[in-house]
Coordinates of C-alpha atoms in Angstrom, one line a residue:
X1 CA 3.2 7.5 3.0
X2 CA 0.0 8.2 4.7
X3 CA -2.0 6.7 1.7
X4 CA 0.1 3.5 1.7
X5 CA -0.5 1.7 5.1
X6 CA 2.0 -1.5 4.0
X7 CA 4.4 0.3 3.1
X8 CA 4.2 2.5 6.3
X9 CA 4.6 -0.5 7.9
X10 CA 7.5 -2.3 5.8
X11 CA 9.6 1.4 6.4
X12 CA 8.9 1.3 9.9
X13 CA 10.5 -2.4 10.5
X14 CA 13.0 -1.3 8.1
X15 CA 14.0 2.4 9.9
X16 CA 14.1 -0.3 13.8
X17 CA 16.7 -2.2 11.6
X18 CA 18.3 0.8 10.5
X19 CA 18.6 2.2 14.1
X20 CA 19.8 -1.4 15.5
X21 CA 22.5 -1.4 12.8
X22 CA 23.9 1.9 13.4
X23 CA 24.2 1.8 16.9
X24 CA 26.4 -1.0 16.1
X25 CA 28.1 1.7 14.4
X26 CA 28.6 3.9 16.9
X27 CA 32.1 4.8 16.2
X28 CA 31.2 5.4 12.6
X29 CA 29.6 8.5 11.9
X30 CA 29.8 8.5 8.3
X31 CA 28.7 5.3 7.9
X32 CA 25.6 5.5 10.1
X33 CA 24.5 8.6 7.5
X34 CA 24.6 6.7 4.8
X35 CA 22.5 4.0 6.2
X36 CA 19.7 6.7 7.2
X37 CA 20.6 8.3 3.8
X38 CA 19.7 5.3 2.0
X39 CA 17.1 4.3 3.8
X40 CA 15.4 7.8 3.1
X41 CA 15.9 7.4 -0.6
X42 CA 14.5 4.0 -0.4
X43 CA 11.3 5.9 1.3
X44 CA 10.9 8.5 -0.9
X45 CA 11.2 6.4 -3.9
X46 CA 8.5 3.9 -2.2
X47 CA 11.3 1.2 -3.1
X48 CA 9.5 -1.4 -0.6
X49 CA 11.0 -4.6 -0.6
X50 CA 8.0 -6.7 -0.5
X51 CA 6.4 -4.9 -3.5
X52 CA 7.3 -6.0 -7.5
X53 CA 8.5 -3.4 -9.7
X54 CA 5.4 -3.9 -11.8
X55 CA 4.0 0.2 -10.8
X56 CA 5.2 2.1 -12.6
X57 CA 4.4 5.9 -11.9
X58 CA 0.9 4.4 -9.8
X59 CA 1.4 4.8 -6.3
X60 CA -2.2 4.0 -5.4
X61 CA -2.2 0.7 -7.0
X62 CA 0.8 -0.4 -5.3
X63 CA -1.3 0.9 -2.1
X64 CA -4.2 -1.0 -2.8
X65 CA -1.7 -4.0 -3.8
X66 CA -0.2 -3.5 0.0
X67 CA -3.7 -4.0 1.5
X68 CA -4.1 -7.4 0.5
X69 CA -1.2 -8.6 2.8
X70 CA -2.6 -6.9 5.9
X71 CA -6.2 -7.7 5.4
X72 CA -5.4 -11.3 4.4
X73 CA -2.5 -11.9 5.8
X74 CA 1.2 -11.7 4.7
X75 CA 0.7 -15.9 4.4
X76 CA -2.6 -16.0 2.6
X77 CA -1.7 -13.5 0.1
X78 CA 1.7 -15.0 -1.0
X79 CA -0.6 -18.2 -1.3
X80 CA -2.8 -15.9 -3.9
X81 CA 0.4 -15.4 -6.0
X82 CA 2.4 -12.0 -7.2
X83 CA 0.1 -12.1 -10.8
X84 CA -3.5 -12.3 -9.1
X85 CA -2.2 -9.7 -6.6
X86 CA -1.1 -7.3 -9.2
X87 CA -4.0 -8.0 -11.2
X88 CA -6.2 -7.3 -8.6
X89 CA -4.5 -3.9 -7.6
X90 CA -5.1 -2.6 -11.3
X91 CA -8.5 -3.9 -10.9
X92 CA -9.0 -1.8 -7.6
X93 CA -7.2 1.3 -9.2
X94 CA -9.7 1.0 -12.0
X95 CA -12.6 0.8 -10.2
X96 CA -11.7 4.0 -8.0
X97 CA -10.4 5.9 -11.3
X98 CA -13.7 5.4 -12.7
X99 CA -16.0 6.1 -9.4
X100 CA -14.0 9.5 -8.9
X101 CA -14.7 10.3 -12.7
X102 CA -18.2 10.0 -12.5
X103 CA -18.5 10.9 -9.0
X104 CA -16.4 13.8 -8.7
X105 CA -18.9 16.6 -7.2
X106 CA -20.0 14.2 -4.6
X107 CA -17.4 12.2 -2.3
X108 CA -19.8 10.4 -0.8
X109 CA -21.1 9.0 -3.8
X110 CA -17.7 7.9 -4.4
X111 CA -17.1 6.1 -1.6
X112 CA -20.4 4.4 -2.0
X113 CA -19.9 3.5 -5.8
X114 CA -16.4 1.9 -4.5
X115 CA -17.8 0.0 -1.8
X116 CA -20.9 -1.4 -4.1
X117 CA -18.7 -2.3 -7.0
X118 CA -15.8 -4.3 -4.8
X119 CA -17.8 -5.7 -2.0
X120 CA -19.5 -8.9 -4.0
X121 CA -16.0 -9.4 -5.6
X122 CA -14.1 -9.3 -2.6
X123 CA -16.7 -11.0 -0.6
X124 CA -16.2 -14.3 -2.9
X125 CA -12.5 -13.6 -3.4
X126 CA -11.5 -13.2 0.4
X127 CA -14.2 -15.6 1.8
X128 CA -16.8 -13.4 3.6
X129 CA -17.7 -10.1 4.9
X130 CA -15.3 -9.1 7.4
X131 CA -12.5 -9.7 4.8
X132 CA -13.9 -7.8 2.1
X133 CA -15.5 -4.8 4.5
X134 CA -11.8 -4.5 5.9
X135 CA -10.4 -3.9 2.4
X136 CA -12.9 -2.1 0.9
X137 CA -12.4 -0.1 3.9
X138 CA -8.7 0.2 3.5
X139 CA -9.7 1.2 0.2
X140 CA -11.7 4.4 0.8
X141 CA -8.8 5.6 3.3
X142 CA -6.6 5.3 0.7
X143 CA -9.1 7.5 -1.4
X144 CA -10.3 9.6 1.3
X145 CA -6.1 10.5 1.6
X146 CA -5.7 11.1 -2.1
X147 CA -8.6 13.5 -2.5
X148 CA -7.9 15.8 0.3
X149 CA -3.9 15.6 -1.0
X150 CA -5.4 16.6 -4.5
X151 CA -3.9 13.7 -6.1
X152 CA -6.4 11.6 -7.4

């Protein structure tokens, strides 16, 4: 989950809950496994809670659609709406499917292609600079993470 920060984040409330329910449990053993057991299926299927089922078999644009909570807020983007989030996720995974295409040999070209390509949009979208520099940073992490896992 290293190249999804929220849901690194929503698992890790998740796994405190888990451990503050089971130690309620403390005389049931087999219970307390199957609350860690289903918690880990929950992780490994990326099953977050606060993410639609509209990803199918694209981890990174449910990454990028995580970002927009933690840069704007968990408020601000629930203001935004589910559709313009989504879209918006495609629109990222788009962007960085095509920069890695054409960019492939050179990383750093990527990187910059992303950057020049989502900063005006996000600028106007999110309402200034530090916004849009903190997601379009977000962004190349996620990329950064992909490319050295191989699976971008």
């Amino acid at each position: 989950m290293a190249d999804d920060p929220y849901a690194q984040a929503v698992f890790s409330d998740l796994l405190r809950q888990a451990i503050r329910e089971a130690e309620s449990l403390f005389d049931h053993p087999h219970k307390q496994y199957i609350l860690f057991k289903d918690l880990e299926e929950k992780a490994r299927m990326r099953a977050n809670p606060h993410v639609p089922d509209r990803f199918p078999d694209n981890p990174h644009a449910q990454a990028y659609f995580g970002l927009f909570p933690i840069v704007m807020g968990e408020v601000a983007a629930r203001d935004r709406g589910e559709d313009w989030l989504v879209a918006e996720a495609f629109h990222i995974d788009g962007i960085v499917s095509n920069s890695v295409a054409t960019f492939s040999i050179n990383p750093a070209n990527i990187e910059a292609d992303i950057r020049n390509r989502l900063l005006p949009r996000y600028f106007k979208a999110l309402g200034g600079l530090d916004k849009a520099q903190a997601l379009v940073d977000r962004i190349v992490e996620i990329v950064r993470l992909g490319a050295s896992r191989g699976t971008l």
